[in-house]
Amino acid sequence: MTPSPAPVATSSWFQRFLTVIERLGNLLPNPSTLFALLAATVVVLSWIFSRMGVSAIHPATGQVVPVINLLNVEGLHRMLISVVPNFVGFPPLGTVLACLVGIAVAERTGLVTAGLRLIVLATPRRWLASIVVFGGILSHSGADVGYVLFIPLGAAMFHAVGRHPLAGLAAAFAGVSGGFSANIVLGTIDALLAGITQAAATVVRPGMLVNPAANWYFLIAASILITVVGTWVTEKIVEPRLGPYQGDAQAEEIKPLNAGEKRGLLYAVLATLAVTLVILWGTLTDGGFLLDPKNPTFLGSYFIKGLIFFIFFYGLVAGLAYGIGAGTIRNDNDVIRGMDASVSTMGSYIVMAFFASQFLAYFNWTNLGTVLAVKGAGLIKDMNLQDSPTLLMVSLVLFTATVNLVIGSASAKWTLLAPIFVPMFMLLGYTPELVQGAYRVGDSCTNIITPLNQYFPLILGFAVRYVPKTGIGTMLAMMLPYSIAFLIAWTLMLIAWIALGLPVGPGAGLFLPQ
């Protein structure tokens, strides 16, 4: 078993800086308490800024967006009646619990354990970090399932080979969230952003089309870049700083699969293949039962719309098939107990989700994020950087990365920023596809260092399983090197891409034809 690397000497200024970040961050209260305090702070700020008359003009609609005061009777009534809807409607909550209930069957029957051992046995240890980062990049093709499924798997893989599990968690988190706009497979977010970009582009050129593959070449190159940079950060900065793992969590013993486990895996593969074939039949054939008649495409299918159910169903079917083949399921009680055990471990996350859901709802109601984004974008526009388009592009990246700390949704931010930046750059001769690509760089890099990421409480919960004293400061210090490295490397790649004149996607060049 390969031991974890020895800790880096404390004389490194960057390591000392990360230590300060960790200590300061860990002085913050419990995450649940922090979100409660943030919610109260938003209410107070809404009163202050509304009294000051702060507002902004929404670039897409032209309407005035004022800061809404919640510190009044009307605001109190709204908060009182929305506690439960805020909690129940918290986007990650249903996704996490529904996925885990299905995956719990796979865990209970031993499928996850056997699959993990098979992956580790087949993977050269020197490539493990690269595989985890790249796997994280690929995983977000399925919406947000990478957060729920792949990040804990990354931790388990590292732990299984004697490396620090938090290093594996960090590498997976970096790939899933920090590499959100790096992929070799197109997803629903590509179509969503392209639609917003197209709407903004028609202001300058009516009838202009922007297709979902607008940034595909750029994203493929970025996936390679993020994998390389993420691997380097994991092995040269994060893992040495963590040192050897000294926690109590038991690692999965890496031993060859026995006959029953092999038979169980075979059954699971066959069952998974059968489900996949049915889904393909329902989505790729004319009139398929999973197609939406109004939008008969794969991205518009009910498979994509109901992806959470299919993740649950895949876990259930594969787990049952493995259990039957390996003989680890005796009756339905074994299956239900597995589901019960999985949900019971999510208690702390559910508590955090309750307070986080209230904070995010208040923040959205007050329009604080919208006003901040529009004001900041206007400031960049007023800096008169038209004579230096590359500098203006870098400014867009940095500004997006900053706004991303307070507005997590990629589509919500782009809805605000596209009507400002797309026409601006088009008037300078640049294509809307390039502007969208620059936006996506900034939109990805800071996902992993903001506690306002709606999945941050979940990732913190995964980390606490291995190191119970893990706090927000620990997570920030662990993920900050990835964020800085991704931002620098990706921005340099964007500058080089522009200098070389490479197309960012099929039929999507850099410069508008005159």
Coordinates of C-alpha atoms in Angstrom, one line a residue:
M1 CA 0.0 0.0 0.0
T2 CA 1.4 3.4 -1.1
P3 CA 1.8 5.8 1.9
S4 CA 0.6 9.3 1.6
P5 CA 3.3 11.9 0.7
A6 CA 5.0 13.6 3.6
P7 CA 3.8 17.1 4.5
V8 CA 5.4 20.0 2.7
A9 CA 7.8 22.1 4.8
T10 CA 6.0 24.8 6.6
S11 CA 8.5 27.4 5.2
S12 CA 6.5 27.6 2.0
W13 CA 4.8 31.0 1.9
F14 CA 1.8 29.5 0.0
Q15 CA 1.4 26.7 2.5
R16 CA 1.5 29.2 5.4
F17 CA -1.1 31.3 3.5
L18 CA -3.4 28.3 3.2
T19 CA -2.9 27.5 6.9
V20 CA -4.0 31.1 7.8
I21 CA -7.1 30.6 5.5
E22 CA -7.9 27.4 7.2
R23 CA -7.6 28.8 10.7
L24 CA -9.6 31.9 9.9
G25 CA -12.3 29.8 8.1
N26 CA -12.6 27.3 10.9
L27 CA -13.2 30.2 13.4
L28 CA -16.6 30.6 11.6
P29 CA -19.5 28.9 13.4
N30 CA -21.1 25.6 12.4
P31 CA -22.2 25.8 8.8
S32 CA -25.9 25.6 9.8
T33 CA -25.4 28.5 12.2
L34 CA -23.5 30.4 9.5
F35 CA -26.3 30.1 7.0
A36 CA -28.8 31.2 9.6
L37 CA -26.6 34.3 10.3
L38 CA -26.2 35.0 6.6
A39 CA -30.0 34.9 6.2
A40 CA -30.4 37.4 9.0
T41 CA -27.7 39.6 7.5
V42 CA -29.4 39.6 4.1
V43 CA -32.6 40.8 5.8
V44 CA -30.8 43.7 7.4
L45 CA -29.0 44.6 4.2
S46 CA -32.2 44.6 2.3
W47 CA -33.6 47.2 4.7
I48 CA -30.5 49.4 4.4
F49 CA -30.2 49.3 0.6
S50 CA -33.9 49.7 0.0
R51 CA -33.9 52.8 2.2
M52 CA -31.0 54.1 0.2
G53 CA -33.0 53.5 -3.0
V54 CA -30.4 51.2 -4.6
S55 CA -31.6 49.6 -7.9
A56 CA -30.4 48.6 -11.3
I57 CA -31.8 48.3 -14.8
H58 CA -32.1 44.7 -15.9
P59 CA -30.2 44.5 -19.2
A60 CA -32.5 41.8 -20.7
T61 CA -35.9 43.4 -19.9
G62 CA -35.0 47.1 -19.4
Q63 CA -37.0 47.1 -16.2
V64 CA -35.9 48.7 -12.9
V65 CA -34.8 46.1 -10.4
P66 CA -34.9 47.5 -6.8
V67 CA -33.6 46.0 -3.7
I68 CA -36.6 44.5 -1.9
N69 CA -36.9 45.2 1.8
L70 CA -37.7 42.1 3.9
L71 CA -37.5 43.9 7.3
N72 CA -41.1 45.0 7.3
V73 CA -44.5 43.4 8.0
E74 CA -44.9 42.2 4.4
G75 CA -41.4 40.7 4.4
L76 CA -42.1 39.0 7.8
H77 CA -45.3 37.4 6.4
R78 CA -43.5 36.2 3.3
M79 CA -40.7 34.6 5.4
L80 CA -43.2 33.0 7.8
I81 CA -45.3 31.3 5.1
S82 CA -42.3 30.2 3.0
V83 CA -40.2 28.3 5.5
V84 CA -41.4 24.9 4.4
P85 CA -41.6 25.7 0.6
N86 CA -38.1 27.1 0.8
F87 CA -36.8 23.9 2.4
V88 CA -38.8 21.4 0.3
G89 CA -37.9 23.4 -2.9
F90 CA -34.2 23.6 -2.1
P91 CA -32.8 22.2 -5.4
P92 CA -30.1 19.8 -4.1
L93 CA -32.2 18.3 -1.4
G94 CA -34.5 16.2 -3.5
T95 CA -31.7 15.3 -5.9
V96 CA -29.4 14.2 -3.1
L97 CA -32.0 12.1 -1.2
A98 CA -33.6 10.5 -4.3
C99 CA -30.2 9.5 -5.7
L100 CA -28.9 8.2 -2.4
V101 CA -32.0 6.0 -1.9
G102 CA -31.3 4.2 -5.1
I103 CA -27.5 4.1 -4.7
A104 CA -28.1 2.8 -1.1
V105 CA -29.2 -0.5 -2.6
A106 CA -26.0 -0.8 -4.6
E107 CA -24.0 0.0 -1.4
R108 CA -26.0 -2.4 0.8
T109 CA -25.6 -5.4 -1.6
G110 CA -21.9 -4.8 -2.0
L111 CA -22.0 -3.6 -5.6
V112 CA -20.2 -0.3 -4.9
T113 CA -17.5 -2.0 -2.8
A114 CA -16.9 -4.6 -5.5
G115 CA -16.9 -2.0 -8.3
L116 CA -14.5 0.2 -6.3
R117 CA -12.0 -2.6 -5.8
L118 CA -12.2 -3.5 -9.4
I119 CA -11.5 0.1 -10.5
V120 CA -8.6 0.4 -8.0
L121 CA -7.1 -2.9 -9.0
A122 CA -7.3 -2.0 -12.7
T123 CA -5.9 1.6 -12.3
P124 CA -2.2 2.3 -12.1
R125 CA -1.7 4.3 -8.9
R126 CA 0.3 7.0 -10.6
W127 CA -2.8 7.7 -12.8
L128 CA -5.4 7.7 -9.9
A129 CA -5.5 11.5 -9.4
S130 CA -5.8 12.1 -13.1
I131 CA -8.6 9.6 -13.5
V132 CA -10.5 11.1 -10.5
V133 CA -10.2 14.7 -11.9
F134 CA -11.2 13.6 -15.4
G135 CA -14.0 11.4 -14.1
G136 CA -15.3 14.4 -12.2
I137 CA -15.3 16.5 -15.4
L138 CA -17.2 13.8 -17.3
S139 CA -19.7 13.2 -14.4
H140 CA -21.4 16.6 -14.7
S141 CA -22.8 15.7 -18.1
G142 CA -25.5 14.1 -16.0
A143 CA -26.7 17.4 -14.5
D144 CA -25.5 17.6 -10.8
V145 CA -25.2 13.9 -10.1
G146 CA -21.4 14.2 -9.9
Y147 CA -21.7 16.0 -6.6
V148 CA -23.8 13.2 -5.2
L149 CA -22.1 10.2 -6.7
F150 CA -18.6 10.8 -7.9
I151 CA -17.2 13.0 -5.1
P152 CA -17.6 10.4 -2.4
L153 CA -16.3 7.8 -4.8
G154 CA -13.1 9.9 -5.3
A155 CA -12.5 10.0 -1.6
A156 CA -13.1 6.2 -1.3
M157 CA -10.7 5.4 -4.1
F158 CA -7.9 7.4 -2.6
H159 CA -8.6 5.9 0.9
A160 CA -8.6 2.4 -0.6
V161 CA -5.0 2.7 -1.8
G162 CA -3.6 4.3 1.4
R163 CA -3.8 8.0 0.2
H164 CA -5.6 10.7 2.1
P165 CA -9.3 10.4 1.4
L166 CA -9.8 14.2 1.5
A167 CA -7.3 14.5 -1.3
G168 CA -9.5 12.3 -3.4
L169 CA -12.5 14.2 -2.4
A170 CA -10.8 17.5 -3.4
A171 CA -9.7 16.1 -6.8
A172 CA -13.2 14.9 -7.6
F173 CA -14.7 18.2 -6.4
A174 CA -12.3 20.1 -8.5
G175 CA -13.3 18.1 -11.6
V176 CA -17.0 18.1 -11.0
S177 CA -17.4 21.8 -10.0
G178 CA -14.2 23.6 -10.8
G179 CA -14.2 22.0 -14.3
F180 CA -17.9 22.6 -14.8
S181 CA -17.4 24.1 -18.2
A182 CA -14.8 21.6 -19.3
N183 CA -16.1 18.5 -21.0
I184 CA -15.9 16.3 -24.0
V185 CA -19.6 15.5 -24.0
L186 CA -22.3 18.2 -24.5
G187 CA -25.0 18.5 -21.9
T188 CA -28.2 20.5 -21.1
I189 CA -26.2 23.5 -19.9
D190 CA -24.7 24.0 -23.4
A191 CA -28.2 24.3 -24.9
L192 CA -29.4 26.5 -22.1
L193 CA -26.5 29.0 -22.4
A194 CA -26.6 29.0 -26.2
G195 CA -30.2 30.1 -26.1
I196 CA -29.4 33.0 -23.8
T197 CA -26.4 34.0 -26.0
Q198 CA -28.5 33.9 -29.1
A199 CA -31.1 36.2 -27.6
A200 CA -28.4 38.7 -26.7
A201 CA -26.7 38.4 -30.1
T202 CA -29.9 39.3 -32.1
V203 CA -29.7 42.8 -30.6
V204 CA -26.8 43.4 -32.9
R205 CA -27.5 41.0 -35.7
P206 CA -31.2 40.0 -35.9
G207 CA -31.7 36.3 -36.9
M208 CA -28.2 35.2 -35.7
L209 CA -28.1 31.6 -34.5
V210 CA -25.9 30.1 -31.7
N211 CA -26.0 26.3 -31.5
P212 CA -25.4 24.2 -28.4
A213 CA -22.1 23.0 -29.7
A214 CA -20.8 26.6 -29.8
N215 CA -17.9 26.0 -27.4
W216 CA -17.3 22.3 -27.9
Y217 CA -13.7 22.5 -29.3
F218 CA -12.8 24.9 -26.5
L219 CA -14.4 22.7 -23.8
I220 CA -12.6 19.6 -25.1
A221 CA -9.2 21.3 -24.8
A222 CA -10.2 22.7 -21.4
S223 CA -11.0 19.2 -20.2
I224 CA -7.4 18.1 -20.9
L225 CA -6.0 21.3 -19.3
I226 CA -8.1 21.0 -16.2
T227 CA -7.2 17.3 -15.8
V228 CA -3.5 18.1 -16.0
V229 CA -3.6 21.1 -13.7
G230 CA -6.0 19.4 -11.3
T231 CA -3.7 16.4 -11.1
W232 CA -0.7 18.6 -10.4
V233 CA -2.4 20.6 -7.7
T234 CA -3.6 17.4 -6.0
E235 CA -0.2 15.7 -5.9
K236 CA 2.1 18.7 -5.4
I237 CA 0.0 21.0 -3.1
V238 CA -3.1 19.5 -1.6
E239 CA -2.0 15.9 -0.7
P240 CA 1.4 16.8 0.7
R241 CA -0.3 19.5 2.9
L242 CA -2.8 17.0 4.2
G243 CA -0.1 14.5 5.1
P244 CA -0.8 10.8 6.0
Y245 CA -4.4 10.0 6.9
Q246 CA -4.7 9.3 10.6
G247 CA -8.5 9.1 11.0
D248 CA -10.6 6.2 12.1
A249 CA -12.5 5.5 8.9
Q250 CA -11.8 2.1 7.6
A251 CA -10.5 1.7 4.1
E252 CA -11.9 -0.9 1.7
E253 CA -9.6 -3.8 1.6
I254 CA -8.2 -4.3 -1.9
K255 CA -8.3 -8.0 -2.5
P256 CA -9.2 -9.9 -5.7
L257 CA -12.9 -10.5 -6.3
N258 CA -14.3 -13.9 -5.4
A259 CA -16.5 -16.0 -7.7
G260 CA -19.7 -14.7 -6.1
E261 CA -18.7 -11.1 -6.5
K262 CA -17.7 -11.6 -10.1
R263 CA -21.1 -13.3 -10.8
G264 CA -22.8 -10.4 -9.1
L265 CA -20.9 -7.8 -11.2
L266 CA -21.8 -9.7 -14.3
Y267 CA -25.5 -9.7 -13.4
A268 CA -25.3 -5.9 -12.6
V269 CA -23.6 -5.2 -15.9
L270 CA -26.3 -7.1 -17.8
A271 CA -29.1 -5.5 -15.9
T272 CA -27.6 -2.0 -16.5
L273 CA -27.2 -2.8 -20.2
A274 CA -30.8 -3.9 -20.5
V275 CA -32.1 -0.7 -18.9
T276 CA -29.8 1.4 -21.1
L277 CA -31.0 -0.3 -24.2
V278 CA -34.6 0.4 -23.2
I279 CA -33.7 4.0 -22.6
L280 CA -32.0 4.3 -26.0
W281 CA -35.0 2.7 -27.7
G282 CA -37.2 5.3 -26.0
T283 CA -35.0 8.3 -26.9
L284 CA -33.4 7.6 -30.2
T285 CA -36.2 6.0 -32.2
D286 CA -38.9 7.9 -34.1
G287 CA -41.8 8.4 -31.7
G288 CA -39.9 7.0 -28.8
F289 CA -41.9 6.7 -25.6
L290 CA -39.4 9.0 -23.7
L291 CA -39.4 11.8 -26.4
D292 CA -41.3 15.0 -25.9
P293 CA -43.5 15.6 -29.0
K294 CA -42.9 19.3 -28.7
N295 CA -39.1 18.8 -28.7
P296 CA -38.3 15.3 -30.0
T297 CA -34.6 15.4 -29.3
F298 CA -32.4 13.6 -26.9
L299 CA -31.6 16.7 -24.8
G300 CA -35.3 17.5 -24.7
S301 CA -36.4 14.0 -23.8
Y302 CA -38.0 12.8 -20.6
F303 CA -34.9 10.8 -19.9
I304 CA -33.0 14.1 -19.4
K305 CA -35.9 15.8 -17.7
G306 CA -36.3 12.8 -15.3
L307 CA -32.6 12.0 -14.9
I308 CA -32.9 11.9 -11.1
F309 CA -35.4 9.1 -11.3
F310 CA -33.2 7.1 -13.7
I311 CA -30.2 7.5 -11.4
F312 CA -32.4 6.1 -8.6
F313 CA -33.6 3.3 -10.9
Y314 CA -30.1 2.4 -12.2
G315 CA -28.9 2.1 -8.6
L316 CA -31.9 0.0 -7.6
V317 CA -31.8 -2.4 -10.6
A318 CA -28.0 -2.8 -10.6
G319 CA -27.9 -3.3 -6.8
L320 CA -30.7 -5.9 -6.9
A321 CA -29.0 -7.7 -9.8
Y322 CA -25.7 -7.8 -8.0
G323 CA -27.3 -8.9 -4.8
I324 CA -29.1 -11.8 -6.5
G325 CA -25.9 -12.8 -8.3
A326 CA -23.6 -12.5 -5.3
G327 CA -26.1 -13.9 -2.8
T328 CA -26.1 -10.8 -0.6
I329 CA -29.9 -10.2 -0.8
R330 CA -32.2 -12.6 1.1
N331 CA -35.4 -10.6 1.2
D332 CA -36.9 -7.2 0.7
N333 CA -35.9 -6.2 4.3
D334 CA -32.3 -6.2 3.2
V335 CA -33.1 -3.7 0.5
I336 CA -35.2 -1.4 2.7
R337 CA -32.6 -1.5 5.5
G338 CA -30.0 -0.3 3.0
M339 CA -32.1 2.7 2.1
D340 CA -32.8 3.5 5.7
A341 CA -29.1 3.4 6.6
S342 CA -28.1 5.7 3.7
V343 CA -30.7 8.3 4.6
S344 CA -29.8 8.2 8.3
T345 CA -26.3 9.3 7.6
M346 CA -27.6 12.5 5.9
G347 CA -28.9 14.1 9.1
S348 CA -26.3 16.9 9.4
Y349 CA -26.7 17.7 5.7
I350 CA -30.5 18.0 6.0
V351 CA -30.1 20.4 8.9
M352 CA -27.6 22.5 6.9
A353 CA -30.0 22.4 3.9
F354 CA -32.8 23.8 6.0
F355 CA -30.9 27.0 6.9
A356 CA -29.1 27.2 3.5
S357 CA -32.5 27.1 1.7
Q358 CA -33.8 30.0 3.8
F359 CA -30.7 32.1 3.1
L360 CA -30.7 31.5 -0.7
A361 CA -34.5 32.3 -0.8
Y362 CA -34.0 35.6 1.0
F363 CA -31.0 36.5 -1.1
N364 CA -33.1 35.9 -4.3
W365 CA -36.1 37.8 -3.0
T366 CA -34.1 40.9 -2.1
N367 CA -32.5 41.2 -5.7
L368 CA -29.2 41.8 -4.0
G369 CA -27.3 39.4 -6.3
T370 CA -28.9 40.9 -9.5
V371 CA -28.2 44.5 -8.5
L372 CA -24.5 43.6 -7.6
A373 CA -24.0 41.8 -11.0
V374 CA -25.5 44.6 -13.1
K375 CA -23.7 47.4 -11.3
G376 CA -20.4 45.5 -11.6
A377 CA -20.9 44.8 -15.3
G378 CA -21.7 48.4 -15.9
L379 CA -18.5 49.4 -14.1
I380 CA -16.4 47.2 -16.5
K381 CA -18.3 48.7 -19.5
D382 CA -17.4 52.2 -18.3
M383 CA -13.7 51.4 -18.0
N384 CA -13.2 52.1 -21.8
L385 CA -11.2 49.0 -22.5
Q386 CA -12.3 48.9 -26.2
D387 CA -8.8 49.5 -27.4
S388 CA -7.6 46.3 -25.6
P389 CA -10.1 43.5 -26.4
T390 CA -8.0 40.8 -24.8
L391 CA -7.8 42.8 -21.6
L392 CA -11.6 43.3 -21.8
M393 CA -12.0 39.5 -22.3
V394 CA -9.8 38.8 -19.2
S395 CA -11.9 41.4 -17.3
L396 CA -15.0 39.4 -18.2
V397 CA -13.4 36.2 -16.9
L398 CA -12.4 37.8 -13.6
F399 CA -15.7 39.6 -13.1
T400 CA -17.7 36.4 -13.8
A401 CA -15.5 34.5 -11.3
T402 CA -16.2 37.2 -8.7
V403 CA -20.0 37.3 -9.3
N404 CA -20.0 33.5 -9.2
L405 CA -19.2 33.7 -5.5
V406 CA -22.7 35.2 -4.8
I407 CA -24.8 33.9 -7.8
G408 CA -24.3 30.2 -8.3
S409 CA -26.6 29.5 -11.2
A410 CA -24.7 29.6 -14.5
S411 CA -27.9 30.4 -16.5
A412 CA -29.0 33.1 -14.0
K413 CA -25.7 34.9 -14.2
W414 CA -25.5 34.7 -18.0
T415 CA -29.1 36.0 -18.3
L416 CA -27.9 39.1 -16.5
L417 CA -24.5 39.4 -18.2
A418 CA -25.1 38.3 -21.8
P419 CA -27.2 41.3 -22.8
I420 CA -24.3 43.6 -21.7
F421 CA -21.2 41.7 -22.8
V422 CA -22.4 39.9 -26.0
P423 CA -23.4 43.0 -27.9
M424 CA -20.3 44.9 -26.5
F425 CA -17.9 42.3 -27.9
M426 CA -19.8 41.9 -31.1
L427 CA -19.5 45.6 -31.8
L428 CA -15.7 45.1 -31.4
G429 CA -15.8 42.3 -34.0
Y430 CA -15.8 39.2 -31.7
T431 CA -18.4 36.4 -32.1
P432 CA -20.9 35.7 -29.4
E433 CA -19.6 32.1 -29.1
L434 CA -16.2 33.4 -28.0
V435 CA -17.8 35.7 -25.4
Q436 CA -19.8 32.8 -24.1
G437 CA -16.6 30.7 -23.9
A438 CA -14.9 33.5 -21.8
Y439 CA -17.9 33.7 -19.5
R440 CA -17.7 29.9 -18.9
V441 CA -14.1 30.1 -17.8
G442 CA -14.9 32.5 -15.0
D443 CA -18.2 30.7 -14.2
S444 CA -16.3 27.4 -13.4
C445 CA -13.2 28.4 -11.5
T446 CA -14.7 29.8 -8.3
N447 CA -17.5 27.2 -7.8
I448 CA -15.3 25.3 -5.4
I449 CA -14.4 28.1 -3.0
T450 CA -17.8 29.6 -2.3
P451 CA -19.8 28.3 0.7
L452 CA -22.8 29.6 -1.2
N453 CA -22.5 26.8 -3.7
Q454 CA -25.7 24.9 -3.0
Y455 CA -23.8 21.6 -2.8
F456 CA -21.1 22.9 -0.5
P457 CA -22.9 21.6 2.7
L458 CA -23.1 18.2 1.1
I459 CA -19.3 18.1 0.2
L460 CA -18.6 19.2 3.8
G461 CA -20.7 16.4 5.0
F462 CA -18.7 13.9 2.9
A463 CA -15.5 15.3 4.3
V464 CA -16.6 15.0 7.9
R465 CA -17.1 11.2 7.5
Y466 CA -13.3 10.9 7.2
V467 CA -12.1 13.9 9.3
P468 CA -14.8 14.9 11.8
K469 CA -13.3 18.3 12.6
T470 CA -13.4 19.4 9.0
G471 CA -14.8 23.0 8.9
I472 CA -15.4 25.6 6.2
G473 CA -11.9 26.9 6.6
T474 CA -10.4 23.4 5.9
M475 CA -12.5 23.1 2.7
L476 CA -11.6 26.6 1.5
A477 CA -7.8 26.0 2.2
M478 CA -8.0 22.7 0.4
M479 CA -9.9 24.0 -2.7
L480 CA -8.3 27.4 -3.1
P481 CA -5.2 26.1 -4.9
Y482 CA -7.4 24.5 -7.5
S483 CA -9.4 27.7 -8.0
I484 CA -6.3 29.8 -8.4
A485 CA -4.5 27.3 -10.7
F486 CA -7.6 26.8 -12.9
L487 CA -8.2 30.5 -13.2
I488 CA -4.7 31.3 -14.3
A489 CA -4.2 28.3 -16.6
W490 CA -7.7 28.6 -18.2
T491 CA -7.4 32.3 -18.8
L492 CA -3.9 31.9 -20.4
M493 CA -5.4 29.2 -22.6
L494 CA -8.2 31.6 -23.6
I495 CA -5.6 34.3 -24.5
A496 CA -3.6 31.8 -26.5
W497 CA -6.8 30.6 -28.3
I498 CA -7.6 34.1 -29.4
A499 CA -4.0 34.7 -30.5
L500 CA -4.0 31.5 -32.6
G501 CA -7.4 32.3 -34.1
L502 CA -8.8 28.8 -33.3
P503 CA -12.5 28.2 -33.6
V504 CA -14.3 27.6 -30.3
G505 CA -16.8 25.2 -31.8
P506 CA -18.2 23.8 -35.0
G507 CA -18.7 26.8 -37.3
A508 CA -18.0 29.1 -34.4
G509 CA -15.0 31.3 -35.2
L510 CA -13.6 34.2 -33.2
F511 CA -14.3 37.1 -35.4
L512 CA -17.5 38.3 -37.0
P513 CA -17.4 38.5 -40.8
Q514 CA -17.6 42.1 -41.9

